[in-house]
Short mmCIF file of C-alpha atoms and ligand atoms in Angstrom, two decimals:
data_model
loop_
_atom_site.label_atom_id
_atom_site.label_comp_id
_atom_site.label_asym_id
_atom_site.label_seq_id
_atom_site.Cartn_x
_atom_site.Cartn_y
_atom_site.Cartn_z
CA MET A 1 0.00 0.00 0.00
CA SER A 2 1.70 3.21 -1.10
CA ILE A 3 0.52 6.43 0.51
CA PRO A 4 0.47 9.47 -1.80
CA PHE A 5 1.50 12.83 -0.33
CA ILE A 6 -1.53 14.38 -2.07
CA ASP A 7 -4.10 12.05 -3.67
CA LEU A 8 -5.49 13.71 -6.78
CA LYS A 9 -6.43 10.36 -8.33
CA SER A 10 -8.99 9.48 -5.64
CA GLN A 11 -10.40 12.97 -5.95
CA TYR A 12 -10.68 12.58 -9.73
CA ARG A 13 -12.88 9.51 -9.24
CA GLU A 14 -15.30 11.72 -7.30
CA VAL A 15 -15.57 14.42 -9.96
CA GLU A 16 -14.80 12.51 -13.16
CA ASP A 17 -18.22 12.84 -14.82
CA ALA A 18 -18.64 16.51 -13.99
CA VAL A 19 -15.09 17.34 -15.14
CA LYS A 20 -15.53 15.50 -18.43
CA SER A 21 -18.87 17.09 -19.25
CA GLY A 22 -17.53 20.52 -18.25
CA ILE A 23 -14.52 20.17 -20.55
CA ASP A 24 -16.75 18.79 -23.30
CA ALA A 25 -18.93 21.89 -23.08
CA VAL A 26 -15.85 24.10 -23.55
CA LEU A 27 -14.78 22.07 -26.59
CA GLU A 28 -18.26 22.52 -28.05
CA HIS A 29 -18.68 26.28 -27.48
CA GLY A 30 -15.07 27.00 -28.44
CA LYS A 31 -14.40 30.00 -26.15
CA TYR A 32 -11.21 28.46 -24.79
CA VAL A 33 -9.96 31.53 -22.96
CA MET A 34 -12.21 33.70 -20.75
CA GLY A 35 -15.34 31.76 -21.74
CA PRO A 36 -18.67 31.74 -19.84
CA GLU A 37 -17.21 29.34 -17.22
CA ILE A 38 -15.02 32.18 -15.94
CA THR A 39 -17.97 34.42 -15.05
CA GLU A 40 -19.83 31.54 -13.42
CA LEU A 41 -16.75 30.60 -11.40
CA GLU A 42 -16.07 34.21 -10.37
CA GLU A 43 -19.64 34.63 -9.12
CA LYS A 44 -19.64 31.38 -7.16
CA LEU A 45 -16.23 31.86 -5.61
CA ALA A 46 -16.83 35.53 -4.72
CA ALA A 47 -19.88 34.42 -2.72
CA PHE A 48 -17.88 31.68 -1.00
CA ALA A 49 -14.87 33.95 -0.41
CA GLU A 50 -17.18 36.62 1.09
CA THR A 51 -16.17 39.43 -1.25
CA LYS A 52 -18.11 41.50 -3.75
CA HIS A 53 -15.73 40.72 -6.62
CA ALA A 54 -13.57 37.87 -7.86
CA VAL A 55 -11.22 38.09 -10.84
CA GLY A 56 -9.96 34.79 -12.26
CA CYS A 57 -6.42 34.76 -13.58
CA ALA A 58 -3.64 32.52 -14.86
CA SER A 59 -1.92 31.60 -11.57
CA GLY A 60 -1.49 32.56 -7.95
CA THR A 61 1.69 34.37 -8.95
CA ASP A 62 -0.23 36.46 -11.49
CA ALA A 63 -2.91 37.17 -8.88
CA LEU A 64 -0.21 38.66 -6.61
CA LEU A 65 1.42 40.54 -9.49
CA MET A 66 -1.92 42.00 -10.62
CA ALA A 67 -2.78 43.05 -7.06
CA LEU A 68 0.60 44.75 -6.58
CA MET A 69 0.27 46.51 -9.97
CA ALA A 70 -3.26 47.65 -9.12
CA LEU A 71 -1.98 49.06 -5.82
CA GLY A 72 0.71 51.02 -7.65
CA VAL A 73 3.82 49.28 -6.29
CA GLY A 74 7.11 50.30 -7.87
CA PRO A 75 10.76 51.22 -7.28
CA GLY A 76 11.46 52.82 -3.91
CA ASP A 77 8.59 51.02 -2.20
CA ALA A 78 9.00 48.68 0.76
CA VAL A 79 6.56 45.77 0.92
CA PHE A 80 6.65 43.90 4.23
CA THR A 81 6.18 40.16 4.13
CA THR A 82 7.14 36.84 5.64
CA PRO A 83 10.32 35.01 4.62
CA PHE A 84 8.64 31.68 5.42
CA THR A 85 6.62 31.23 2.25
CA PHE A 86 6.81 30.20 -1.38
CA MET A 87 9.07 32.37 -3.56
CA ALA A 88 6.16 33.91 -5.49
CA THR A 89 5.06 36.03 -2.50
CA ALA A 90 8.22 38.16 -2.57
CA GLU A 91 9.25 37.59 -6.18
CA THR A 92 6.30 39.57 -7.51
CA VAL A 93 7.34 42.54 -5.33
CA SER A 94 10.85 42.37 -6.81
CA LEU A 95 9.54 42.02 -10.37
CA LEU A 96 7.96 45.46 -10.00
CA GLY A 97 11.24 46.98 -8.79
CA ALA A 98 10.07 47.32 -5.19
CA THR A 99 11.90 45.92 -2.15
CA PRO A 100 10.58 43.09 -0.01
CA VAL A 101 11.28 43.69 3.68
CA PHE A 102 11.17 40.43 5.59
CA VAL A 103 9.42 40.18 8.95
CA ASP A 104 9.96 37.31 11.37
CA ILE A 105 7.24 34.75 12.04
CA ASP A 106 5.19 33.59 14.99
CA PRO A 107 6.71 30.35 16.38
CA VAL A 108 3.28 28.69 16.79
CA THR A 109 1.32 29.67 13.65
CA PHE A 110 4.41 30.14 11.40
CA ASN A 111 2.74 33.29 10.03
CA LEU A 112 3.90 36.91 10.00
CA ASP A 113 4.51 38.17 13.55
CA PRO A 114 2.58 41.45 14.07
CA ALA A 115 5.04 42.60 16.79
CA ASP A 116 8.02 42.16 14.49
CA LEU A 117 6.06 43.90 11.72
CA ARG A 118 5.92 46.99 13.95
CA ARG A 119 9.69 46.84 14.52
CA LYS A 120 10.47 46.40 10.82
CA ILE A 121 8.21 49.32 9.85
CA GLU A 122 10.05 51.54 12.38
CA GLU A 123 13.42 50.43 10.98
CA VAL A 124 12.45 51.30 7.41
CA LYS A 125 11.10 54.68 8.52
CA GLU A 126 14.30 55.45 10.45
CA LYS A 127 16.51 54.61 7.50
CA GLY A 128 14.37 56.88 5.33
CA LYS A 129 15.35 55.23 2.04
CA LEU A 130 12.15 53.39 1.14
CA THR A 131 8.45 54.30 1.27
CA CYS A 132 6.38 52.00 3.50
CA LYS A 133 3.89 50.92 0.85
CA GLY A 134 2.20 47.71 1.89
CA VAL A 135 2.09 44.35 3.62
CA ILE A 136 1.59 40.88 2.14
CA ALA A 137 0.44 38.41 4.78
CA VAL A 138 0.49 34.69 3.97
CA ASP A 139 -1.84 32.05 5.44
CA LEU A 140 0.81 29.36 5.56
CA PHE A 141 -0.24 25.71 5.35
CA GLY A 142 -3.89 26.81 5.18
CA LEU A 143 -3.96 28.67 8.53
CA SER A 144 -5.00 32.32 8.68
CA ALA A 145 -2.55 35.06 9.64
CA ASP A 146 -3.57 37.37 12.52
CA TYR A 147 -5.65 39.83 10.48
CA ASP A 148 -7.01 41.99 13.31
CA ARG A 149 -3.51 43.06 14.26
CA ILE A 150 -1.90 43.00 10.83
CA GLU A 151 -4.65 44.95 9.06
CA GLN A 152 -4.69 47.59 11.78
CA ARG A 153 -0.89 47.97 11.65
CA ALA A 154 -0.93 48.27 7.86
CA HIS A 155 -3.69 50.86 7.75
CA ASN A 156 -2.32 52.89 10.69
CA ASN A 157 0.84 53.32 8.65
CA GLY A 158 -1.01 54.24 5.46
CA MET A 159 -0.20 50.92 3.82
CA PHE A 160 -2.25 48.44 1.83
CA LEU A 161 -2.72 44.83 2.85
CA ILE A 162 -2.62 41.94 0.38
CA VAL A 163 -3.71 38.53 1.66
CA ASP A 164 -1.75 35.71 0.04
CA ALA A 165 -4.41 33.04 0.42
CA ALA A 166 -2.76 30.67 -2.08
CA GLN A 167 -2.79 27.93 0.57
CA SER A 168 -5.87 28.98 2.51
CA PHE A 169 -8.86 29.22 0.16
CA GLY A 170 -11.82 28.40 2.44
CA ALA A 171 -10.03 29.01 5.75
CA THR A 172 -11.62 31.31 8.30
CA TYR A 173 -10.42 33.82 10.92
CA HIS A 174 -12.97 34.52 13.65
CA GLY A 175 -15.77 33.33 11.42
CA LYS A 176 -14.74 35.24 8.29
CA ARG A 177 -12.98 33.81 5.23
CA THR A 178 -9.35 34.90 4.99
CA THR A 179 -10.08 35.98 1.41
CA SER A 180 -12.41 38.67 2.78
CA PHE A 181 -9.52 40.55 4.44
CA GLY A 182 -7.15 43.08 2.92
CA ASP A 183 -7.43 45.39 -0.08
CA VAL A 184 -7.00 42.37 -2.33
CA ALA A 185 -6.76 38.67 -1.48
CA CYS A 186 -5.03 36.31 -3.90
CA THR A 187 -5.36 32.58 -4.27
CA SER A 188 -3.88 29.83 -6.43
CA PHE A 189 -5.54 26.86 -8.11
CA PHE A 190 -2.28 24.98 -8.71
CA PRO A 191 -3.22 21.26 -8.53
CA ALA A 192 -1.65 20.72 -5.09
CA LYS A 193 -3.53 23.59 -3.40
CA PRO A 194 -6.70 22.90 -1.37
CA LEU A 195 -8.87 23.87 -4.37
CA GLY A 196 -6.83 23.01 -7.45
CA CYS A 197 -7.43 22.74 -11.19
CA TYR A 198 -5.59 20.54 -13.72
CA GLY A 199 -3.01 23.14 -14.69
CA ASP A 200 -2.33 26.68 -13.54
CA GLY A 201 -4.96 29.10 -12.31
CA GLY A 202 -5.53 31.79 -9.71
CA MET A 203 -7.95 34.44 -8.50
CA CYS A 204 -8.03 37.90 -6.91
CA PHE A 205 -10.78 38.85 -4.46
CA ALA A 206 -11.73 42.45 -3.63
CA ASN A 207 -14.65 44.45 -2.31
CA SER A 208 -14.07 47.78 -4.03
CA ASP A 209 -15.55 48.36 -7.49
CA GLU A 210 -12.51 50.41 -8.51
CA MET A 211 -10.15 47.61 -7.54
CA ASP A 212 -12.24 45.12 -9.51
CA ALA A 213 -12.12 47.32 -12.63
CA LEU A 214 -8.36 47.83 -12.27
CA LEU A 215 -7.68 44.11 -11.88
CA ARG A 216 -9.84 43.29 -14.92
CA SER A 217 -7.96 45.83 -17.01
CA ILE A 218 -4.52 44.68 -15.84
CA ARG A 219 -5.49 41.05 -16.51
CA VAL A 220 -5.81 41.81 -20.23
CA HIS A 221 -2.86 44.07 -21.12
CA GLY A 222 -4.28 47.16 -19.43
CA SER A 223 -7.33 47.26 -21.68
CA GLY A 224 -9.66 50.25 -21.69
CA GLU A 225 -12.85 50.44 -23.72
CA ASP A 226 -11.90 47.37 -25.73
CA LYS A 227 -9.07 44.95 -26.38
CA TYR A 228 -7.08 47.34 -28.58
CA ASP A 229 -7.52 50.37 -26.35
CA ASN A 230 -4.73 50.16 -23.75
CA VAL A 231 -4.94 52.62 -20.89
CA ARG A 232 -2.24 51.20 -18.60
CA ILE A 233 0.49 48.58 -18.57
CA GLY A 234 -0.92 45.15 -17.86
CA ILE A 235 -0.15 41.49 -18.45
CA ASN A 236 -1.68 38.41 -20.07
CA GLY A 237 -3.17 37.06 -16.87
CA ARG A 238 -6.27 35.33 -18.26
CA LEU A 239 -7.73 32.07 -16.99
CA ASP A 240 -8.52 29.23 -19.42
CA SER A 241 -12.14 28.08 -19.72
CA MET A 242 -11.16 24.41 -19.28
CA GLN A 243 -9.49 25.15 -15.95
CA ALA A 244 -12.58 27.07 -14.86
CA ALA A 245 -14.74 24.08 -15.86
CA VAL A 246 -12.52 21.80 -13.76
CA LEU A 247 -12.78 24.20 -10.82
CA LEU A 248 -16.58 24.36 -11.07
CA ALA A 249 -16.72 20.57 -10.87
CA LYS A 250 -14.27 20.41 -7.95
CA PHE A 251 -15.83 23.32 -6.08
CA ALA A 252 -19.07 21.33 -5.79
CA ILE A 253 -17.32 18.86 -3.46
CA PHE A 254 -14.95 21.36 -1.85
CA PRO A 255 -16.91 22.06 1.38
CA GLY A 256 -17.13 18.31 1.98
CA GLU A 257 -13.40 17.99 1.35
CA MET A 258 -12.74 20.73 3.90
CA ASP A 259 -14.62 18.68 6.51
CA ARG A 260 -12.63 15.58 5.60
CA ARG A 261 -9.37 17.52 5.92
CA ASP A 262 -10.44 18.57 9.42
CA GLU A 263 -11.12 14.95 10.32
CA VAL A 264 -7.76 13.81 8.96
CA ALA A 265 -5.97 16.57 10.88
CA ALA A 266 -7.81 15.72 14.11
CA ARG A 267 -6.87 12.06 13.71
CA TYR A 268 -3.20 12.94 13.18
CA GLY A 269 -3.37 15.06 16.31
CA GLU A 270 -4.60 12.11 18.37
CA LEU A 271 -2.18 9.61 16.86
CA LEU A 272 0.84 11.90 17.29
CA HIS A 273 0.15 12.41 20.98
CA ASP A 274 2.58 9.73 22.09
CA VAL A 275 5.34 10.34 19.53
CA PRO A 276 8.14 11.82 21.63
CA GLY A 277 9.68 15.12 20.61
CA VAL A 278 7.30 16.13 17.81
CA THR A 279 5.06 19.19 17.97
CA PRO A 280 1.87 18.87 15.91
CA PRO A 281 0.39 22.04 14.41
CA THR A 282 -1.71 24.36 16.57
CA VAL A 283 -4.90 26.04 15.35
CA PRO A 284 -5.61 29.07 17.56
CA GLU A 285 -9.09 29.58 19.04
CA GLY A 286 -11.43 31.08 16.45
CA TYR A 287 -9.44 29.90 13.42
CA ARG A 288 -10.30 27.20 10.89
CA SER A 289 -7.46 25.83 8.76
CA VAL A 290 -7.94 24.18 5.37
CA TRP A 291 -4.84 22.06 6.00
CA ALA A 292 -2.97 22.68 2.77
CA GLN A 293 -0.16 20.93 4.64
CA TYR A 294 0.10 19.05 7.90
CA SER A 295 3.43 20.27 9.25
CA LEU A 296 5.25 19.11 12.38
CA LEU A 297 8.22 20.42 14.29
CA ALA A 298 11.00 18.02 15.26
CA GLU A 299 13.24 18.77 18.25
CA SER A 300 16.25 19.60 16.12
CA ASN A 301 17.58 19.43 12.59
CA GLU A 302 19.11 15.99 13.32
CA HIS A 303 15.86 14.75 14.83
CA ARG A 304 14.00 15.82 11.68
CA GLU A 305 16.47 13.88 9.55
CA GLU A 306 15.92 10.83 11.69
CA LEU A 307 12.11 11.08 11.51
CA MET A 308 12.06 11.67 7.75
CA GLY A 309 14.50 8.78 7.35
CA ARG A 310 12.09 6.47 9.19
CA LEU A 311 9.26 7.46 6.85
CA LYS A 312 11.45 7.03 3.79
CA ALA A 313 12.47 3.54 4.93
CA LYS A 314 8.76 2.62 4.78
CA ASP A 315 8.23 4.38 1.43
CA ILE A 316 6.13 7.11 3.02
CA PRO A 317 6.64 10.54 1.46
CA SER A 318 7.38 13.63 3.56
CA VAL A 319 8.43 17.08 2.40
CA ILE A 320 10.14 20.13 3.91
CA TYR A 321 8.21 23.38 3.41
CA TYR A 322 10.42 25.44 3.33
CA PRO A 323 14.06 24.48 3.73
CA ILE A 324 15.52 27.92 2.87
CA PRO A 325 13.75 31.07 4.10
CA LEU A 326 13.45 33.71 1.39
CA HIS A 327 15.82 36.20 3.08
CA LEU A 328 18.62 33.62 2.75
CA GLN A 329 17.89 32.66 -0.87
CA THR A 330 20.65 33.23 -3.42
CA ALA A 331 18.23 35.33 -5.48
CA TYR A 332 18.01 37.78 -2.55
CA LYS A 333 21.75 38.02 -1.78
CA ASN A 334 21.63 41.65 -2.89
CA LEU A 335 19.32 42.52 0.03
CA GLY A 336 22.20 41.77 2.42
CA TYR A 337 20.48 39.52 4.96
CA GLN A 338 22.67 37.27 7.12
CA PRO A 339 21.89 34.01 8.93
CA GLY A 340 20.50 34.97 12.34
CA ASP A 341 18.61 38.03 11.07
CA LEU A 342 15.19 36.34 11.37
CA PRO A 343 15.85 33.77 14.09
CA VAL A 344 12.36 32.31 14.62
CA CYS A 345 11.91 31.63 10.92
CA GLU A 346 15.38 30.10 10.61
CA ASP A 347 14.82 27.84 13.60
CA VAL A 348 11.43 26.66 12.26
CA ALA A 349 12.91 26.07 8.78
CA SER A 350 15.56 23.81 10.31
CA ARG A 351 13.04 21.59 12.14
CA ILE A 352 9.78 21.51 10.17
CA PHE A 353 8.48 18.79 7.86
CA SER A 354 5.10 17.85 6.38
CA LEU A 355 3.24 14.53 6.38
CA PRO A 356 0.90 13.20 3.66
CA MET A 357 -2.28 15.30 3.83
CA HIS A 358 -5.41 15.16 1.68
CA PRO A 359 -9.15 14.55 2.12
CA TYR A 360 -8.94 10.90 1.04
CA LEU A 361 -6.37 9.74 3.60
CA THR A 362 -7.77 6.79 5.58
CA ALA A 363 -7.41 6.12 9.30
CA GLU A 364 -5.41 3.02 8.42
CA GLN A 365 -2.98 5.00 6.26
CA GLN A 366 -2.54 7.58 8.99
CA GLU A 367 -1.81 4.84 11.52
CA THR A 368 0.84 3.49 9.14
CA VAL A 369 2.44 6.94 8.86
CA VAL A 370 2.55 7.47 12.62
CA ALA A 371 3.78 3.92 13.29
CA ALA A 372 6.65 4.60 10.88
CA LEU A 373 7.52 7.79 12.77
CA LYS A 374 7.76 5.73 15.97
CA SER A 375 9.71 2.85 14.44
CA SER A 376 13.41 2.36 14.98
CA CYS A 377 15.56 1.70 11.93
C1 LIG B 401 1.48 28.37 -4.54
C2 LIG B 401 1.73 29.68 -3.91
C3 LIG B 401 1.82 30.87 -4.67
C4 LIG B 401 1.85 30.88 -6.16
O1 LIG B 401 0.80 30.26 -6.81
P1 LIG B 401 0.99 29.68 -8.30
O2 LIG B 401 -0.41 29.38 -8.72
O3 LIG B 401 1.85 28.47 -8.19
O4 LIG B 401 1.61 30.75 -9.12
C5 LIG B 401 1.96 32.06 -3.99
N1 LIG B 401 2.03 32.10 -2.65
C6 LIG B 401 1.96 31.00 -1.89
C7 LIG B 401 2.01 31.13 -0.41
C8 LIG B 401 1.83 29.75 -2.49
O5 LIG B 401 1.78 28.65 -1.73
#
């Protein structure tokens, strides 16, 4: 019995008919890009995401890029974000010539630490070289960042807030979807994300009509009145109709999958109770995670190697998200960060690893995973 890290095959069995008829419909009507499926998807997901508007686009990376462009980010701007995330979060800031300023993380939630955000904002202001322009918070592993504190800190300093909800579509913070926070929230439909398509896709969520219009224009080369009237610089950020058809089929079972993810996570929590030295993830009171990953902390870097080795010996996959924090990436050498600059993030990166996690994981498979963690080899 091999245990997949993410089981998209079992999921496909659940949605096969709906996916095939959805794709068939696209092949018949022939509007392969930005067809009627896009509007239907945008309406359904905006309602679910608890925003007035949703703008489908080509990837989570494009969603972030479009949001940053709409918010006028450019050279000389500082955008505060977490170093413990996927490269796209900061990369899009750099692509626009702005400077990512990395903020340390909370040791329990692994998300941006609001107290360190305050310190980093003060530092940038004191140096006087960059304009404090905005904050990108990430809901890592499907768990919401602390929006009450982060949003207040951003707005008190005249900054925008972008929610990088690439891993958290569906998650809630004190009863509200994470996608309902910020000036724009961005998600990804990459196949491995909680709601994924069969290729690349993404979406921006916003409440303001102006923001919606800006995002729609930027999505199609800065279009104005029509396709060949260009009023600003934009990108080709369109979503394919086939991917939207896939998402419509998968969205129908998504709330049920969220419940199953909760059950799987709760079962891991129970099973891991008597595994010495591992810290299972914590979901703070009032939060609901969508469990994009189930990530544990080992006691040390060596302990992590030992635990992952035990899993590997039993052919059970485990992955490190993320082994190198962004401030220590080669691509960001020019920013001048040194090891030790963001100590909580660096410590977490040296000890964290993720177990197989998906809605179709059985109790038996989970018992096998945890037994392997306990085994001696
Ligand atoms: C996946 C991811 C992205 C990028 O999404 P793509 O669809 O792969 O471009 C951005 N931010 C985070 C936190 C992600 O996990």
